[in-house]
mmCIF file of C-alpha atoms in Angstrom:
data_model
loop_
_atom_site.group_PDB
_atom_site.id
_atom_site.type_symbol
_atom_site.label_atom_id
_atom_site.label_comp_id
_atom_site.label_asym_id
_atom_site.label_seq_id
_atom_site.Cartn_x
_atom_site.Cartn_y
_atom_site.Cartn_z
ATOM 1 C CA UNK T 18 -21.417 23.667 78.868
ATOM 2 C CA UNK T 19 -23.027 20.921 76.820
ATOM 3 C CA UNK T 20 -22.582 21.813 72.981
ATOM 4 C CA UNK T 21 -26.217 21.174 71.593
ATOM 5 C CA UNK T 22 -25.849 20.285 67.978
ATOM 6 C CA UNK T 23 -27.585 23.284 65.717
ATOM 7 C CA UNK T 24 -30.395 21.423 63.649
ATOM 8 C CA UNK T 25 -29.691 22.497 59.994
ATOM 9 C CA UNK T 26 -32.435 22.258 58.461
ATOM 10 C CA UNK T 27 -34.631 24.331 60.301
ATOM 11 C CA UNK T 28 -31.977 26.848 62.244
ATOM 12 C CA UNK T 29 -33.187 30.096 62.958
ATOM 13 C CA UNK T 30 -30.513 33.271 62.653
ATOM 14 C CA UNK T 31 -31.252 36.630 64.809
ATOM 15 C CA UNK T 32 -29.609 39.771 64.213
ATOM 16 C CA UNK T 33 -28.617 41.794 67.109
ATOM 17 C CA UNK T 34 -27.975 45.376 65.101
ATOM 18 C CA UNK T 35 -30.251 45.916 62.462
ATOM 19 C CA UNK T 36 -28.045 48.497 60.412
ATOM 20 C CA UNK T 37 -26.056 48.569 56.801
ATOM 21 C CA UNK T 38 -23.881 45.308 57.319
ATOM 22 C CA UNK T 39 -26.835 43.118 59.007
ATOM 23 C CA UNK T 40 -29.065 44.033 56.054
ATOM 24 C CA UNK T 41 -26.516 43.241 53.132
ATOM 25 C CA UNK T 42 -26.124 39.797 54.964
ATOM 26 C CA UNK T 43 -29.847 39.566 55.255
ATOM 27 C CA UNK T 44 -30.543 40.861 51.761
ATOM 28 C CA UNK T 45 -27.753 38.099 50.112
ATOM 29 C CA UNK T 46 -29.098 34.973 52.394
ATOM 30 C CA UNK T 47 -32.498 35.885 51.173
ATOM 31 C CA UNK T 48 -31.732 36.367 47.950
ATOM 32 C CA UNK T 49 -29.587 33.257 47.684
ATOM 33 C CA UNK T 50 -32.336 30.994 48.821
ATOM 34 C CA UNK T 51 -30.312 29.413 51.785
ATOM 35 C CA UNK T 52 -32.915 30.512 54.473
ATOM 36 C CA UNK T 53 -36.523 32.035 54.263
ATOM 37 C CA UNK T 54 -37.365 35.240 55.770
ATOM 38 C CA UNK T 55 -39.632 33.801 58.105
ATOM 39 C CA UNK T 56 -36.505 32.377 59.731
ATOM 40 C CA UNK T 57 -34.576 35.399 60.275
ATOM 41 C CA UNK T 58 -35.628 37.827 62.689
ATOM 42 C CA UNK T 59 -34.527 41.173 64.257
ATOM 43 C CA UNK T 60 -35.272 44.530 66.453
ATOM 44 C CA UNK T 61 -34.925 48.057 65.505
ATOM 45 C CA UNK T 62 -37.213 51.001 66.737
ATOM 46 C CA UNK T 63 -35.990 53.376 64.143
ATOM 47 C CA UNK T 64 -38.700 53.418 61.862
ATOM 48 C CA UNK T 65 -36.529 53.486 58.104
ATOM 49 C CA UNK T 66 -34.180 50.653 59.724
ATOM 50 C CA UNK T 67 -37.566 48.274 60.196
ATOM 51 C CA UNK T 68 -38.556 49.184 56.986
ATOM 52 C CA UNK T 69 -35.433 48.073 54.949
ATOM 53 C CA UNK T 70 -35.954 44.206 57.147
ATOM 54 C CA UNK T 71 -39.647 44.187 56.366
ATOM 55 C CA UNK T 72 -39.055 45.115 52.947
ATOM 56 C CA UNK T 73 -36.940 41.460 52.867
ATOM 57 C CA UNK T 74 -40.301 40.142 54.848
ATOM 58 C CA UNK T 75 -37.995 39.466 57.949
ATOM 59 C CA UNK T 76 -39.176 39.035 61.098
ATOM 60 C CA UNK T 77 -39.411 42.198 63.181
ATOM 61 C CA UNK T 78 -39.742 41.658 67.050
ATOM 62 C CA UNK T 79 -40.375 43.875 69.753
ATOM 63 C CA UNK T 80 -36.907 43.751 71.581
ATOM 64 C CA UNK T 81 -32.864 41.894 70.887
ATOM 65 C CA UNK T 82 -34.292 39.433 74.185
ATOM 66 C CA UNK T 83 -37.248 38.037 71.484
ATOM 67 C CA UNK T 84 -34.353 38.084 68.941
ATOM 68 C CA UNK T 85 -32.209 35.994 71.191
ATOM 69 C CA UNK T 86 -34.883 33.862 72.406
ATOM 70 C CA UNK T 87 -36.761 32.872 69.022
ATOM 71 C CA UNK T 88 -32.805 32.216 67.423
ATOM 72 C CA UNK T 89 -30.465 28.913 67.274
ATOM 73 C CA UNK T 90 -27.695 31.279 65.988
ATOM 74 C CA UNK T 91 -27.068 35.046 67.244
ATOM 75 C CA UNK T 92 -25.550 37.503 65.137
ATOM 76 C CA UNK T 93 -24.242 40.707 66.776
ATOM 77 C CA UNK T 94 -23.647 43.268 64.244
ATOM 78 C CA UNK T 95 -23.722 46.727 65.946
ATOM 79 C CA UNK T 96 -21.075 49.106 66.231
ATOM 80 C CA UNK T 97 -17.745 47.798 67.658
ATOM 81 C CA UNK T 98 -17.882 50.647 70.365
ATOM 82 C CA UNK T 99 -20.871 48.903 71.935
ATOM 83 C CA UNK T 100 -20.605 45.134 70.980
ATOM 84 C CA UNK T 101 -19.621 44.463 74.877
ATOM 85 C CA UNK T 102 -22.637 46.276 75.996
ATOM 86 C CA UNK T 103 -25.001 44.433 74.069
ATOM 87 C CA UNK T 104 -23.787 41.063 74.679
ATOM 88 C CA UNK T 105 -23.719 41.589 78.669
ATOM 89 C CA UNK T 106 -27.161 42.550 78.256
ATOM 90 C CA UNK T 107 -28.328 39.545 76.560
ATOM 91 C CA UNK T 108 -25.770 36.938 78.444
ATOM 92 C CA UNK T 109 -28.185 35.200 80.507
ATOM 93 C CA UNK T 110 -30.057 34.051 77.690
ATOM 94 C CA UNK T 111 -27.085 32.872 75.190
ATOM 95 C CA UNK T 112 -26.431 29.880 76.930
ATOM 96 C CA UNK T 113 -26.704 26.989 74.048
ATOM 97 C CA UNK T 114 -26.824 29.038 71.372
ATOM 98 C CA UNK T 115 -24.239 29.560 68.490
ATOM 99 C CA UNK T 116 -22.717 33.365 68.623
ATOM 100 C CA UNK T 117 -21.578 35.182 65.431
ATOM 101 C CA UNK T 118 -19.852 38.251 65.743
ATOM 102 C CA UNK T 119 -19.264 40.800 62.226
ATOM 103 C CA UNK T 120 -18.209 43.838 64.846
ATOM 104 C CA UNK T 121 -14.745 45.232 63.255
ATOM 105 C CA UNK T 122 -11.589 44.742 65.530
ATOM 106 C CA UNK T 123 -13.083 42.648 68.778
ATOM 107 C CA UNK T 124 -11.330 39.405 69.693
ATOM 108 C CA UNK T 125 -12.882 36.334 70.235
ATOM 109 C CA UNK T 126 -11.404 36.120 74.112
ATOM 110 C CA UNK T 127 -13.705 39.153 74.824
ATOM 111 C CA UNK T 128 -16.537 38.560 73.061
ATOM 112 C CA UNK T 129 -16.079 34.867 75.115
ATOM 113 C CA UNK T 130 -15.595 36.151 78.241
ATOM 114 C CA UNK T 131 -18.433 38.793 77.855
ATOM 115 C CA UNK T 132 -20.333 36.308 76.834
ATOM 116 C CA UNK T 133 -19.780 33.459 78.866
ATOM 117 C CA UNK T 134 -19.368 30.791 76.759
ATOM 118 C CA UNK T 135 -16.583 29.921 74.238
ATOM 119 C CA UNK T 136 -19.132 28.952 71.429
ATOM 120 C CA UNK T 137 -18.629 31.657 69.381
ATOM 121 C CA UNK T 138 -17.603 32.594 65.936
ATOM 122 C CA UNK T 139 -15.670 35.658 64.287
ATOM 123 C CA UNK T 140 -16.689 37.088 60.976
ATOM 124 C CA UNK T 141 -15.205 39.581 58.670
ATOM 125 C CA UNK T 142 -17.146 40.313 56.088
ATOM 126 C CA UNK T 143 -17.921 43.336 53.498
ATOM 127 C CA UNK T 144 -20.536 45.098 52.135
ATOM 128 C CA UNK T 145 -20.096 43.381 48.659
ATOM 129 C CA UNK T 146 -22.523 40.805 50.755
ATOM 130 C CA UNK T 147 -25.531 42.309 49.269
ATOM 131 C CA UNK T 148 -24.601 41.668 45.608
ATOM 132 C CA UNK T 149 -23.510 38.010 46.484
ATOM 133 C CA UNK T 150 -20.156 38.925 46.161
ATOM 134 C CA UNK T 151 -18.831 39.237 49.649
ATOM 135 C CA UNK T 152 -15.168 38.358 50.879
ATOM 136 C CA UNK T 153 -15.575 36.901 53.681
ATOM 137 C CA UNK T 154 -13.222 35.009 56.506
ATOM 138 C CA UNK T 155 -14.003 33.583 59.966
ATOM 139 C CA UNK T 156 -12.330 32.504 62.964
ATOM 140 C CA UNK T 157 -13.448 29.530 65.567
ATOM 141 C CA UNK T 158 -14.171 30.458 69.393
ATOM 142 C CA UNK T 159 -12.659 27.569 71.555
ATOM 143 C CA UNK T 160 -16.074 25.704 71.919
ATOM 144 C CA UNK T 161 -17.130 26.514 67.804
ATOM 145 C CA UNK T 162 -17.307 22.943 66.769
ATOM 146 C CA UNK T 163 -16.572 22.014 63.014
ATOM 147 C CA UNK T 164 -19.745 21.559 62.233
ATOM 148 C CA UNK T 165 -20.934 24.775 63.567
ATOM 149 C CA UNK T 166 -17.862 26.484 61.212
ATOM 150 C CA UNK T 167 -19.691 24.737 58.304
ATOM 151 C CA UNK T 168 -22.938 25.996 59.074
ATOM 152 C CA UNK T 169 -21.605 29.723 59.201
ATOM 153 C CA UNK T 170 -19.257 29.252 56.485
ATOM 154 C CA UNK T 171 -22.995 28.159 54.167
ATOM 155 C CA UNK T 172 -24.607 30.940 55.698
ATOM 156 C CA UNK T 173 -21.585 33.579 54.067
ATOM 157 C CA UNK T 174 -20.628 31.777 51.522
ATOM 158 C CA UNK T 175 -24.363 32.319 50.408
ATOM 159 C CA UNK T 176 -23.601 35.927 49.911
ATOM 160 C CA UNK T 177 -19.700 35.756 48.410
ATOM 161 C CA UNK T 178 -16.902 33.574 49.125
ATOM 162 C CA UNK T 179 -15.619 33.089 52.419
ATOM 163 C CA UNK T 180 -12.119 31.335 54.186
ATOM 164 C CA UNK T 181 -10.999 30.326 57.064
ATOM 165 C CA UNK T 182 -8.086 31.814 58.819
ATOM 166 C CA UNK T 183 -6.232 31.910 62.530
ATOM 167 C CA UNK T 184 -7.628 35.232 64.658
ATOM 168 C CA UNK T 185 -4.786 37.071 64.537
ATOM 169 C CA UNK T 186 -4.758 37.750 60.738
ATOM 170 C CA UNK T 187 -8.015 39.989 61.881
ATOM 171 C CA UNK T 188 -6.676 43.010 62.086
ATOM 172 C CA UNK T 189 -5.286 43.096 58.614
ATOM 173 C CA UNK T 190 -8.529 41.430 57.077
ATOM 174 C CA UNK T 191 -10.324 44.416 58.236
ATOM 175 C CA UNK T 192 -7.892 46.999 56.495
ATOM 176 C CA UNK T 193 -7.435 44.913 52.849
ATOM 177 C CA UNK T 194 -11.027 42.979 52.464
ATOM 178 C CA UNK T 195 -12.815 44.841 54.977
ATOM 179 C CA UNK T 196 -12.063 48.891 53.860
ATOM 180 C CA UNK T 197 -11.236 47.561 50.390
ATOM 181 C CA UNK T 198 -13.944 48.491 48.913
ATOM 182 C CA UNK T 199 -14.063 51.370 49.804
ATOM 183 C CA UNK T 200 -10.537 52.344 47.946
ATOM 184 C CA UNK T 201 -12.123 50.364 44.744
ATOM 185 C CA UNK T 202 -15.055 53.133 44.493
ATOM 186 C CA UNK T 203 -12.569 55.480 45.070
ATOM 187 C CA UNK T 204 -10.569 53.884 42.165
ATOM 188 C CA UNK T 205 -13.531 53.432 39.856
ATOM 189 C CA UNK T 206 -14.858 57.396 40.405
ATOM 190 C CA UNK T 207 -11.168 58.263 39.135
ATOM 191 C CA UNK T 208 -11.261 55.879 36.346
ATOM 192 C CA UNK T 209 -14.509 57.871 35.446
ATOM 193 C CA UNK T 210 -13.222 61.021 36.143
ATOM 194 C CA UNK T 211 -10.214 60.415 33.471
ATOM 195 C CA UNK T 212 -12.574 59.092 31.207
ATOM 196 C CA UNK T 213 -14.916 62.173 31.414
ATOM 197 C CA UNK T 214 -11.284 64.373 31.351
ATOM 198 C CA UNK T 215 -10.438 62.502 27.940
ATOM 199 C CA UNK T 216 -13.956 63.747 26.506
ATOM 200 C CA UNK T 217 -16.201 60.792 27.255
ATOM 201 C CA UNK T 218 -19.887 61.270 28.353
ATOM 202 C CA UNK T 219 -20.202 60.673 32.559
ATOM 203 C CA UNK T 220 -22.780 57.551 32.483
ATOM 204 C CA UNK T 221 -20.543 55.756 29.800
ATOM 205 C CA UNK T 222 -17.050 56.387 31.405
ATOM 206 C CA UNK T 223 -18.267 55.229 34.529
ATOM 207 C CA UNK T 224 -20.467 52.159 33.335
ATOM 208 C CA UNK T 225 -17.049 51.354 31.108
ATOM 209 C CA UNK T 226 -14.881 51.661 34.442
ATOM 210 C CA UNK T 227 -16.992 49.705 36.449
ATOM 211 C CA UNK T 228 -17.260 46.793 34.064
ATOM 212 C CA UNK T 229 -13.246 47.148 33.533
ATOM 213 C CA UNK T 230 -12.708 46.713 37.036
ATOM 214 C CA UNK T 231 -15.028 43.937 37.391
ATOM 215 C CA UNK T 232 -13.504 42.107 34.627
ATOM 216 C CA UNK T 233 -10.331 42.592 35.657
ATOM 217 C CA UNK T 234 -10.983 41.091 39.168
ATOM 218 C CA UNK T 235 -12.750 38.104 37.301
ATOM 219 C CA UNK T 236 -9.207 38.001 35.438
ATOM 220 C CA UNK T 237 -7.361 37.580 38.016
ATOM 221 C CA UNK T 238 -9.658 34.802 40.021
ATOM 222 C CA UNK T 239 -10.166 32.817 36.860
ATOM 223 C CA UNK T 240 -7.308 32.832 35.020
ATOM 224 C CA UNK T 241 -4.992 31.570 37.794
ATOM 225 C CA UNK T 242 -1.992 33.983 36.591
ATOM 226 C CA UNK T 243 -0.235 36.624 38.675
ATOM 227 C CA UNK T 244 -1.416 40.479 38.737
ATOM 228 C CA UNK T 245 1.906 41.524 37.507
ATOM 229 C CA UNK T 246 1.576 38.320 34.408
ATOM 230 C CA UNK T 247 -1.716 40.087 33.518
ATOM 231 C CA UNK T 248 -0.538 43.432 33.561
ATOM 232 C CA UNK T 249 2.344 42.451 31.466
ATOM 233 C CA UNK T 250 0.200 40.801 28.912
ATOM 234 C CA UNK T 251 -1.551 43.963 27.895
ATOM 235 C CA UNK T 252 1.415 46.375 27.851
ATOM 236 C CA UNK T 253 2.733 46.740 24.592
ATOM 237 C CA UNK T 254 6.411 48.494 24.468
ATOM 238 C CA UNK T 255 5.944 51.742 23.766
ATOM 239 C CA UNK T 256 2.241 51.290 23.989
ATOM 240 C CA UNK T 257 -0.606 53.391 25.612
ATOM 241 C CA UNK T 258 -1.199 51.266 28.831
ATOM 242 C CA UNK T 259 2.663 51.531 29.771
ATOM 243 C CA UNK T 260 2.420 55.356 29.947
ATOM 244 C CA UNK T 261 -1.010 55.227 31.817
ATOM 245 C CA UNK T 262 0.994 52.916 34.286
ATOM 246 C CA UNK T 263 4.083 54.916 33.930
ATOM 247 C CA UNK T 264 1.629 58.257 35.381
ATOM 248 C CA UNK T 265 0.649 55.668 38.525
ATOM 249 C CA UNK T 266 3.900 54.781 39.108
ATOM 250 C CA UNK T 267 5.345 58.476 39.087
ATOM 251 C CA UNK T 268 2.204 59.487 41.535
ATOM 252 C CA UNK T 269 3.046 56.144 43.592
ATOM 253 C CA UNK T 270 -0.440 54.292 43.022
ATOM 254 C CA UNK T 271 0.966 51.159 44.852
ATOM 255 C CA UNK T 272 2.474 52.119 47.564
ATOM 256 C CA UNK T 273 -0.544 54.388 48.724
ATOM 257 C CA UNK T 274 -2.643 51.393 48.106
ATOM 258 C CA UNK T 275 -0.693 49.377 50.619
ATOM 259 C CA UNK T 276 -0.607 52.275 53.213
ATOM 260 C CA UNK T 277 -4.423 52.593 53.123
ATOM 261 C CA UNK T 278 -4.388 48.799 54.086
ATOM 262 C CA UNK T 279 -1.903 49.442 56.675
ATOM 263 C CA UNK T 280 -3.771 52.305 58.175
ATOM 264 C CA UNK T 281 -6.802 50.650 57.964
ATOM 265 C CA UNK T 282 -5.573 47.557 59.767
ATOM 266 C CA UNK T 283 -4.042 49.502 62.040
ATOM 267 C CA UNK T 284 -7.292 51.474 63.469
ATOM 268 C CA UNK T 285 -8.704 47.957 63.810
ATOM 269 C CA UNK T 286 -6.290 47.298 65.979
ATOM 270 C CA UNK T 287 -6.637 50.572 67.934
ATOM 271 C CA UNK T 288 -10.522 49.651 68.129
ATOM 272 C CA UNK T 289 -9.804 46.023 69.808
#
């Protein structure tokens, strides 16, 4: 198949899924400035789900074959359960167009072979997308060409930072970056929860555990030191914070950390 060169400064995206991840992507491209509405486009018949995209002033069309056909670059994210049903539906018409796939835990050979052609792109991102402050990585198809992995890596790195990584790092992806923030909310309702236990009014413990979390992150990706150098620099001997982390320790707050990863990235791999 002859790779057709995606014209960048007029590409058109289509989403194929119109649900929660397709409209934090939308929402942060939008927001960001790196495309218009007017050159996005989707379907969706349920009514609340085409009122969140024309909300954004996307274009809503009447079916995923307008989507398809009005698109340079396709972007399936539905449900993994039925990612190989909606791409065989729509494989006559992807012929010479650049495929993106966000759906959790399918490979790149499938979504290939169901497709047809090679010229597709993998995409793990998170729901942080709609704040700007997605983590996102991507994988090349065989026929992706570099210039095709810049375009994509623009198009998410316009709502958070994105990488670059081989395939088979997926499956973990999906259980730290992926579910991850998931086990942060979980993190910051505790953090409020102590607060509120200690005697502090709800709306301030959980604005002050929110902003503590969100500073420490920015700690750790600005200040180039180690987790463990950081934690160490505010743990006095003898000091409040060392019996705070003494409690996690004793009610092993690492080690369930790393098994929710671990599960996580192992259901991904159950799902492919």
């Amino acid at each position: 198949m002859e790779i057709i060169p995606i014209p960048t400064d007029t590409y058109t995206v289509g989403f194929i899924g119109a649900g929660k991840m397709a409209e934090s992507i939308v929402r942060g491209v939008v927001s960001s400035g790196v495309l218009p509405p007017s050159r996005i486009y989707t379907a969706h018949s349920n009514p609340a789900r085409r009122a969140a995209f024309e909300s954004l002033s996307v274009t809503l069309l009447p079916s995923n074959d307008d989507v398809v056909g009005q698109s340079n670059v396709v972007v399936f994210s539905v449900k993994p359960q039925v990612v190989k049903d909606a791409v065989l539906k729509l494989k006559p018409l992807l012929s010479n167009k650049l495929l993106v796939s966000v759906a959790a835990g399918i490979k790149l050979k499938d979504l290939q072979e169901w497709a047809g052609h090679d010229r597709f792109i993998r995409v793990m991102p998170n729901t942080p997308a709609a704040v700007g402050q997605a983590a996102s990585v991507m994988s090349l198809g065989a026929a992706a060409t570099e210039e095709d992995g810049t375009l994509i890596a623009k198009l998410f790195g316009s709502v958070g930072k994105i990488w670059k990584s081989d395939e088979k790092y997926f499956d973990a992806i999906t259980g730290l970056s992926g579910s991850g923030p998931a086990y942060v909310y979980l993190a910051i309702e505790a953090l409020a929860d102590g607060g509120v236990a200690a005697g502090l009014p709800r709306d301030l413990a959980l604005s002050l555990a929110s902003q503590t979390v969100l500073g420490a992150a920015s700690m750790v990706t600005q200040s180039g030191k180690h987790p463990g150098q950081l934690k160490d620099d505010v743990t006095s001997p003898g000091g409040t914070t060392i019996s705070g982390v003494h409690e996690l320790e004793k009610g092993g707050f690492r080690g369930t950390l790393m098994n929710a990863v671990v599960a996580a990235a192992k259901r991904s791999k159950e799902l492919s």
